[in-house]
PDB file of C-alpha atoms in Angstrom:
ATOM      1  CA  SER A 687      76.279  39.933  55.072  1.00 36.00           C
ATOM      2  CA  GLN A 688      79.098  42.098  55.654  1.00 44.00           C
ATOM      3  CA  GLN A 689      82.264  39.945  55.340  1.00 59.00           C
ATOM      4  CA  GLY A 690      84.888  42.629  57.115  1.00 68.00           C
ATOM      5  CA  GLU A 691      83.869  43.988  60.321  1.00 82.00           C
ATOM      6  CA  GLU A 692      86.523  46.490  61.933  1.00 86.00           C
ATOM      7  CA  ASP A 693      86.724  46.774  65.630  1.00 87.00           C
ATOM      8  CA  PRO A 694      86.432  49.227  67.668  1.00 92.00           C
ATOM      9  CA  GLN A 695      84.534  51.610  64.839  1.00 91.00           C
ATOM     10  CA  ALA A 696      86.274  54.898  66.692  1.00 94.00           C
ATOM     11  CA  LEU A 697      89.376  55.230  68.805  1.00 96.00           C
ATOM     12  CA  SER A 698      91.194  58.247  70.130  1.00 96.00           C
ATOM     13  CA  ILE A 699      94.505  58.238  71.449  1.00 97.00           C
ATOM     14  CA  GLN A 700      97.250  60.495  72.538  1.00 97.00           C
ATOM     15  CA  GLU A 701      99.948  60.925  70.218  1.00 97.00           C
ATOM     16  CA  GLY A 702     103.459  58.458  70.770  1.00 97.00           C
ATOM     17  CA  GLU A 703     100.675  55.495  71.725  1.00 97.00           C
ATOM     18  CA  ASN A 704     100.024  52.508  70.017  1.00 98.00           C
ATOM     19  CA  ALA A 705      96.894  52.038  68.122  1.00 97.00           C
ATOM     20  CA  THR A 706      95.294  48.364  67.332  1.00 97.00           C
ATOM     21  CA  MET A 707      92.140  47.575  65.127  1.00 96.00           C
ATOM     22  CA  ASN A 708      91.060  44.585  64.507  1.00 96.00           C
ATOM     23  CA  CYS A 709      88.876  42.880  61.656  1.00 95.00           C
ATOM     24  CA  SER A 710      86.804  39.719  61.941  1.00 95.00           C
ATOM     25  CA  TYR A 711      85.375  38.063  58.329  1.00 93.00           C
ATOM     26  CA  LYS A 712      83.245  35.164  57.982  1.00 90.00           C
ATOM     27  CA  THR A 713      84.256  32.946  54.754  1.00 88.00           C
ATOM     28  CA  SER A 714      87.937  31.686  53.236  1.00 90.00           C
ATOM     29  CA  ILE A 715      90.035  34.440  52.007  1.00 92.00           C
ATOM     30  CA  ASN A 716      92.917  34.559  49.274  1.00 92.00           C
ATOM     31  CA  ASN A 717      94.418  37.453  51.018  1.00 94.00           C
ATOM     32  CA  LEU A 718      93.391  40.426  53.355  1.00 95.00           C
ATOM     33  CA  GLN A 719      94.123  43.895  52.737  1.00 96.00           C
ATOM     34  CA  TRP A 720      94.074  47.036  54.935  1.00 97.00           C
ATOM     35  CA  TYR A 721      93.391  50.697  53.786  1.00 97.00           C
ATOM     36  CA  ARG A 722      93.517  54.560  55.387  1.00 97.00           C
ATOM     37  CA  GLN A 723      90.987  57.201  53.883  1.00 96.00           C
ATOM     38  CA  ASN A 724      91.567  60.571  55.125  1.00 93.00           C
ATOM     39  CA  SER A 725      88.053  62.329  55.400  1.00 86.00           C
ATOM     40  CA  GLY A 726      86.391  62.944  51.711  1.00 79.00           C
ATOM     41  CA  ARG A 727      89.609  61.465  49.749  1.00 86.00           C
ATOM     42  CA  GLY A 728      90.741  58.152  48.196  1.00 89.00           C
ATOM     43  CA  LEU A 729      91.618  55.484  50.041  1.00 95.00           C
ATOM     44  CA  VAL A 730      95.501  54.567  50.194  1.00 96.00           C
ATOM     45  CA  HIS A 731      96.846  51.106  50.534  1.00 96.00           C
ATOM     46  CA  LEU A 732      98.708  50.008  53.516  1.00 97.00           C
ATOM     47  CA  ILE A 733      99.496  46.333  53.520  1.00 97.00           C
ATOM     48  CA  LEU A 734      98.423  43.138  51.952  1.00 96.00           C
ATOM     49  CA  ILE A 735      98.682  40.013  53.881  1.00 97.00           C
ATOM     50  CA  ARG A 736      98.054  36.566  51.614  1.00 95.00           C
ATOM     51  CA  SER A 737      95.992  33.753  53.664  1.00 94.00           C
ATOM     52  CA  ASN A 738      99.159  31.856  53.847  1.00 96.00           C
ATOM     53  CA  GLU A 739     101.187  34.533  55.919  1.00 97.00           C
ATOM     54  CA  ARG A 740     100.540  34.915  59.666  1.00 97.00           C
ATOM     55  CA  GLU A 741     102.174  38.528  60.069  1.00 98.00           C
ATOM     56  CA  LYS A 742     103.977  41.544  57.995  1.00 98.00           C
ATOM     57  CA  HIS A 743     105.573  44.544  58.770  1.00 97.00           C
ATOM     58  CA  SER A 744     105.919  48.188  57.301  1.00 96.00           C
ATOM     59  CA  GLY A 745     107.267  50.842  58.688  1.00 97.00           C
ATOM     60  CA  ARG A 746     105.303  51.504  61.942  1.00 97.00           C
ATOM     61  CA  LEU A 747     102.726  49.105  60.850  1.00 98.00           C
ATOM     62  CA  ARG A 748     102.165  45.242  62.094  1.00 98.00           C
ATOM     63  CA  VAL A 749      99.484  43.273  60.537  1.00 98.00           C
ATOM     64  CA  THR A 750      98.725  39.814  61.675  1.00 98.00           C
ATOM     65  CA  LEU A 751      96.144  37.279  60.532  1.00 98.00           C
ATOM     66  CA  ASP A 752      94.724  34.409  62.141  1.00 97.00           C
ATOM     67  CA  THR A 753      92.488  32.613  59.487  1.00 95.00           C
ATOM     68  CA  SER A 754      91.444  29.648  62.046  1.00 96.00           C
ATOM     69  CA  LYS A 755      90.008  32.622  64.109  1.00 95.00           C
ATOM     70  CA  LYS A 756      88.890  34.706  60.551  1.00 95.00           C
ATOM     71  CA  SER A 757      90.863  37.539  61.998  1.00 96.00           C
ATOM     72  CA  SER A 758      93.294  40.410  61.614  1.00 97.00           C
ATOM     73  CA  SER A 759      94.622  43.021  63.386  1.00 97.00           C
ATOM     74  CA  LEU A 760      96.623  46.135  62.222  1.00 97.00           C
ATOM     75  CA  LEU A 761      98.994  47.921  64.946  1.00 98.00           C
ATOM     76  CA  ILE A 762     100.550  51.264  64.555  1.00 98.00           C
ATOM     77  CA  THR A 763     102.879  51.843  66.915  1.00 98.00           C
ATOM     78  CA  ALA A 764     104.519  55.635  68.079  1.00 98.00           C
ATOM     79  CA  SER A 765     101.290  57.387  66.603  1.00 97.00           C
ATOM     80  CA  ARG A 766     101.434  60.646  65.132  1.00 97.00           C
ATOM     81  CA  ALA A 767      98.611  63.222  64.471  1.00 96.00           C
ATOM     82  CA  ALA A 768      98.884  62.661  60.720  1.00 96.00           C
ATOM     83  CA  ASP A 769      98.009  59.280  61.531  1.00 97.00           C
ATOM     84  CA  THR A 770      94.359  60.319  62.160  1.00 97.00           C
ATOM     85  CA  ALA A 771      92.087  59.079  59.319  1.00 97.00           C
ATOM     86  CA  SER A 772      89.820  56.017  59.067  1.00 96.00           C
ATOM     87  CA  TYR A 773      91.142  52.485  58.321  1.00 96.00           C
ATOM     88  CA  PHE A 774      89.432  49.930  56.644  1.00 95.00           C
ATOM     89  CA  CYS A 775      89.779  46.210  56.379  1.00 95.00           C
ATOM     90  CA  ALA A 776      88.941  44.449  52.933  1.00 95.00           C
ATOM     91  CA  THR A 777      89.102  40.655  52.035  1.00 93.00           C
ATOM     92  CA  GLU A 778      89.655  38.875  48.900  1.00 91.00           C
ATOM     93  CA  ARG A 779      87.060  35.835  49.069  1.00 84.00           C
ATOM     94  CA  MET A 780      88.251  32.879  47.648  1.00 79.00           C
ATOM     95  CA  ASP A 781      84.893  31.889  46.381  1.00 72.00           C
ATOM     96  CA  SER A 782      84.736  35.392  44.439  1.00 63.00           C
ATOM     97  CA  SER A 783      86.731  36.700  41.790  1.00 63.00           C
ATOM     98  CA  TYR A 784      87.088  40.351  41.232  1.00 63.00           C
ATOM     99  CA  LYS A 785      85.988  41.225  44.555  1.00 80.00           C
ATOM    100  CA  LEU A 786      87.386  43.314  47.441  1.00 88.00           C
ATOM    101  CA  ILE A 787      84.693  43.312  50.385  1.00 89.00           C
ATOM    102  CA  PHE A 788      85.053  46.217  52.671  1.00 92.00           C
ATOM    103  CA  GLY A 789      84.330  46.814  56.370  1.00 91.00           C
ATOM    104  CA  SER A 790      82.874  49.650  57.949  1.00 90.00           C
ATOM    105  CA  GLY A 791      86.116  51.013  58.962  1.00 93.00           C
ATOM    106  CA  THR A 792      87.622  52.171  62.337  1.00 95.00           C
ATOM    107  CA  ARG A 793      87.621  56.169  63.236  1.00 95.00           C
ATOM    108  CA  LEU A 794      91.473  56.931  64.294  1.00 97.00           C
ATOM    109  CA  LEU A 795      91.989  60.371  65.998  1.00 97.00           C
ATOM    110  CA  VAL A 796      95.120  60.622  67.355  1.00 97.00           C
ATOM    111  CA  ARG A 797      95.476  63.727  69.680  1.00 96.00           C
ATOM    112  CA  PRO A 798      98.453  65.965  69.917  1.00 93.00           C
TER     113      PRO A 798
ATOM    114  CA  GLU B  99      98.174  61.381  44.559  1.00 49.00           C
ATOM    115  CA  THR B 100      98.334  57.736  43.591  1.00 57.00           C
ATOM    116  CA  GLY B 101      98.438  57.407  39.786  1.00 94.00           C
ATOM    117  CA  VAL B 102      94.974  57.355  39.594  1.00 97.00           C
ATOM    118  CA  THR B 103      92.948  60.563  38.358  1.00 97.00           C
ATOM    119  CA  GLN B 104      88.925  61.599  38.886  1.00 97.00           C
ATOM    120  CA  THR B 105      87.032  64.414  37.054  1.00 97.00           C
ATOM    121  CA  PRO B 106      85.562  66.278  38.451  1.00 97.00           C
ATOM    122  CA  ARG B 107      86.306  66.369  42.118  1.00 96.00           C
ATOM    123  CA  HIS B 108      83.041  67.851  42.885  1.00 97.00           C
ATOM    124  CA  LEU B 109      79.644  67.290  40.894  1.00 96.00           C
ATOM    125  CA  VAL B 110      75.886  68.997  41.331  1.00 95.00           C
ATOM    126  CA  MET B 111      73.060  67.868  39.384  1.00 93.00           C
ATOM    127  CA  GLY B 112      69.458  67.885  39.154  1.00 90.00           C
ATOM    128  CA  MET B 113      67.506  64.398  38.789  1.00 88.00           C
ATOM    129  CA  THR B 114      66.842  65.019  35.125  1.00 87.00           C
ATOM    130  CA  ASN B 115      70.802  65.915  33.785  1.00 88.00           C
ATOM    131  CA  LYS B 116      73.132  63.864  32.074  1.00 93.00           C
ATOM    132  CA  LYS B 117      76.834  63.845  33.250  1.00 95.00           C
ATOM    133  CA  SER B 118      79.658  61.452  33.089  1.00 97.00           C
ATOM    134  CA  LEU B 119      82.401  60.785  35.777  1.00 98.00           C
ATOM    135  CA  LYS B 120      86.363  60.115  34.631  1.00 98.00           C
ATOM    136  CA  CYS B 121      88.644  58.067  35.844  1.00 98.00           C
ATOM    137  CA  GLU B 122      92.448  57.834  34.296  1.00 98.00           C
ATOM    138  CA  GLN B 123      94.996  55.604  35.610  1.00 97.00           C
ATOM    139  CA  HIS B 124      98.582  55.987  34.957  1.00 95.00           C
ATOM    140  CA  LEU B 125     100.144  52.773  36.480  1.00 96.00           C
ATOM    141  CA  GLY B 126      99.804  50.385  33.761  1.00 95.00           C
ATOM    142  CA  HIS B 127      97.303  48.167  35.486  1.00 95.00           C
ATOM    143  CA  ASN B 128      94.746  45.670  33.706  1.00 93.00           C
ATOM    144  CA  ALA B 129      91.875  46.151  36.130  1.00 93.00           C
ATOM    145  CA  MET B 130      89.536  49.047  37.204  1.00 95.00           C
ATOM    146  CA  TYR B 131      86.642  49.398  39.403  1.00 95.00           C
ATOM    147  CA  TRP B 132      83.911  51.932  40.619  1.00 96.00           C
ATOM    148  CA  TYR B 133      82.761  52.112  43.898  1.00 95.00           C
ATOM    149  CA  LYS B 134      79.924  53.809  45.904  1.00 95.00           C
ATOM    150  CA  GLN B 135      80.930  55.240  49.164  1.00 95.00           C
ATOM    151  CA  SER B 136      77.481  56.952  51.276  1.00 93.00           C
ATOM    152  CA  ALA B 137      77.697  58.059  54.678  1.00 86.00           C
ATOM    153  CA  LYS B 138      77.497  55.292  57.380  1.00 77.00           C
ATOM    154  CA  LYS B 139      77.850  52.585  54.820  1.00 85.00           C
ATOM    155  CA  PRO B 140      80.808  50.342  53.627  1.00 87.00           C
ATOM    156  CA  LEU B 141      82.314  50.778  50.746  1.00 92.00           C
ATOM    157  CA  GLU B 142      80.259  49.215  47.341  1.00 91.00           C
ATOM    158  CA  LEU B 143      81.602  47.561  44.527  1.00 92.00           C
ATOM    159  CA  MET B 144      79.843  48.861  41.532  1.00 93.00           C
ATOM    160  CA  PHE B 145      81.623  47.639  38.324  1.00 93.00           C
ATOM    161  CA  VAL B 146      84.833  46.089  37.582  1.00 91.00           C
ATOM    162  CA  TYR B 147      86.413  45.955  34.257  1.00 92.00           C
ATOM    163  CA  SER B 148      89.434  43.709  33.611  1.00 87.00           C
ATOM    164  CA  LEU B 149      91.463  44.046  30.045  1.00 82.00           C
ATOM    165  CA  GLU B 150      88.800  46.703  28.961  1.00 79.00           C
ATOM    166  CA  GLU B 151      85.595  43.552  29.482  1.00 80.00           C
ATOM    167  CA  ARG B 152      83.268  44.014  32.210  1.00 81.00           C
ATOM    168  CA  VAL B 153      83.578  41.124  34.608  1.00 76.00           C
ATOM    169  CA  GLU B 154      81.383  42.089  37.510  1.00 75.00           C
ATOM    170  CA  ASN B 155      78.453  44.009  37.557  1.00 77.00           C
ATOM    171  CA  ASN B 156      76.847  44.157  41.504  1.00 74.00           C
ATOM    172  CA  SER B 157      73.209  44.727  40.513  1.00 85.00           C
ATOM    173  CA  VAL B 158      73.698  48.587  39.738  1.00 92.00           C
ATOM    174  CA  PRO B 159      70.801  50.428  38.742  1.00 93.00           C
ATOM    175  CA  SER B 160      70.801  51.111  34.867  1.00 92.00           C
ATOM    176  CA  ARG B 161      70.730  54.701  35.344  1.00 95.00           C
ATOM    177  CA  PHE B 162      74.708  54.338  36.165  1.00 96.00           C
ATOM    178  CA  SER B 163      76.354  53.141  33.214  1.00 95.00           C
ATOM    179  CA  PRO B 164      80.211  52.240  32.667  1.00 95.00           C
ATOM    180  CA  GLU B 165      82.306  52.598  30.225  1.00 95.00           C
ATOM    181  CA  CYS B 166      85.868  51.306  29.861  1.00 94.00           C
ATOM    182  CA  PRO B 167      87.426  52.336  25.913  1.00 94.00           C
ATOM    183  CA  ASN B 168      91.080  50.831  27.189  1.00 93.00           C
ATOM    184  CA  SER B 169      93.073  50.009  30.027  1.00 91.00           C
ATOM    185  CA  SER B 170      93.898  53.413  31.312  1.00 95.00           C
ATOM    186  CA  HIS B 171      90.000  54.959  31.199  1.00 97.00           C
ATOM    187  CA  LEU B 172      87.175  54.446  33.216  1.00 97.00           C
ATOM    188  CA  PHE B 173      83.697  56.603  32.780  1.00 97.00           C
ATOM    189  CA  LEU B 174      80.802  56.220  34.734  1.00 97.00           C
ATOM    190  CA  HIS B 175      77.851  57.773  32.573  1.00 97.00           C
ATOM    191  CA  LEU B 176      75.084  59.002  34.994  1.00 96.00           C
ATOM    192  CA  HIS B 177      71.011  59.564  34.107  1.00 94.00           C
ATOM    193  CA  THR B 178      67.973  60.294  35.430  1.00 93.00           C
ATOM    194  CA  LEU B 179      69.539  59.924  39.242  1.00 94.00           C
ATOM    195  CA  GLN B 180      68.007  59.973  42.210  1.00 94.00           C
ATOM    196  CA  PRO B 181      68.864  61.952  45.949  1.00 93.00           C
ATOM    197  CA  GLU B 182      70.051  58.614  47.418  1.00 93.00           C
ATOM    198  CA  ASP B 183      72.389  58.187  44.973  1.00 95.00           C
ATOM    199  CA  SER B 184      74.339  61.298  46.429  1.00 96.00           C
ATOM    200  CA  ALA B 185      77.605  59.602  47.534  1.00 96.00           C
ATOM    201  CA  LEU B 186      81.556  59.647  47.054  1.00 96.00           C
ATOM    202  CA  TYR B 187      82.358  57.929  43.704  1.00 97.00           C
ATOM    203  CA  LEU B 188      85.973  56.588  43.718  1.00 97.00           C
ATOM    204  CA  CYS B 189      87.523  54.925  41.008  1.00 97.00           C
ATOM    205  CA  ALA B 190      90.591  52.384  41.746  1.00 96.00           C
ATOM    206  CA  SER B 191      92.947  50.416  39.369  1.00 95.00           C
ATOM    207  CA  SER B 192      94.845  47.016  39.978  1.00 94.00           C
ATOM    208  CA  ARG B 193      97.530  45.238  38.369  1.00 92.00           C
ATOM    209  CA  GLU B 194      94.935  42.518  37.754  1.00 85.00           C
ATOM    210  CA  GLU B 195      91.652  41.732  39.196  1.00 79.00           C
ATOM    211  CA  GLN B 196      92.454  39.158  41.552  1.00 79.00           C
ATOM    212  CA  GLY B 197      95.376  38.900  44.347  1.00 83.00           C
ATOM    213  CA  TYR B 198      96.658  42.931  44.228  1.00 88.00           C
ATOM    214  CA  GLU B 199      96.490  45.657  45.842  1.00 92.00           C
ATOM    215  CA  GLN B 200      94.338  48.644  44.717  1.00 95.00           C
ATOM    216  CA  TYR B 201      94.702  52.132  44.032  1.00 95.00           C
ATOM    217  CA  PHE B 202      92.088  54.638  44.221  1.00 96.00           C
ATOM    218  CA  GLY B 203      91.699  58.074  42.779  1.00 96.00           C
ATOM    219  CA  PRO B 204      90.893  60.920  45.305  1.00 96.00           C
ATOM    220  CA  GLY B 205      86.798  60.319  43.971  1.00 96.00           C
ATOM    221  CA  THR B 206      84.097  62.288  42.616  1.00 97.00           C
ATOM    222  CA  ARG B 207      81.675  63.833  45.557  1.00 96.00           C
ATOM    223  CA  LEU B 208      78.249  63.620  43.775  1.00 97.00           C
ATOM    224  CA  THR B 209      75.069  65.836  45.011  1.00 96.00           C
ATOM    225  CA  VAL B 210      71.878  64.806  43.198  1.00 95.00           C
ATOM    226  CA  THR B 211      69.566  67.813  43.978  1.00 92.00           C
TER     227      THR B 211
END
């Protein structure tokens, strides 16, 4: 069964607006990671948040983690057209080494 | 782009062909991965190598055969593929196989005819 599920599946916003994407998972995790993928290209790592952390920032990105609700959110502030991409959460489960389980992703479109 | 290179970038092969995908990482990492990304499906982990030893094989059909001659190079040998194997194949590496972010190559777009 799917470990990480992103919500929404697709998001369209105007440049300058904030974009929020959510991720839910089912089992206990060591960490949760967010990645970005431009169409047909490799994934780019954005942020890793460990299970004992609640919030992390990197530039215009803010990630929160709520282990009691088994959920995470990615906030992109002051979005730009270049932020248009698919965003994936990936979880490293406590009961399974070596594996990152990816969700299906959120497709973000930032309109100029 | 990210210190992980993949060749070729595009590959078209018939079902009876044998071909190989190559991945090289220049990051000094100890773990390397093969993923398959099909349309409308989540990224699927295929193989994991840690210090050149395979530590994970996710029930991948034997027509896919990985090889890791050293910690910087990873190959995926392809033989007698099916049209449903057409996908984007991504290689990734990380410092260790657990607890670290992964760095991805640009992928090989494979089409099986």
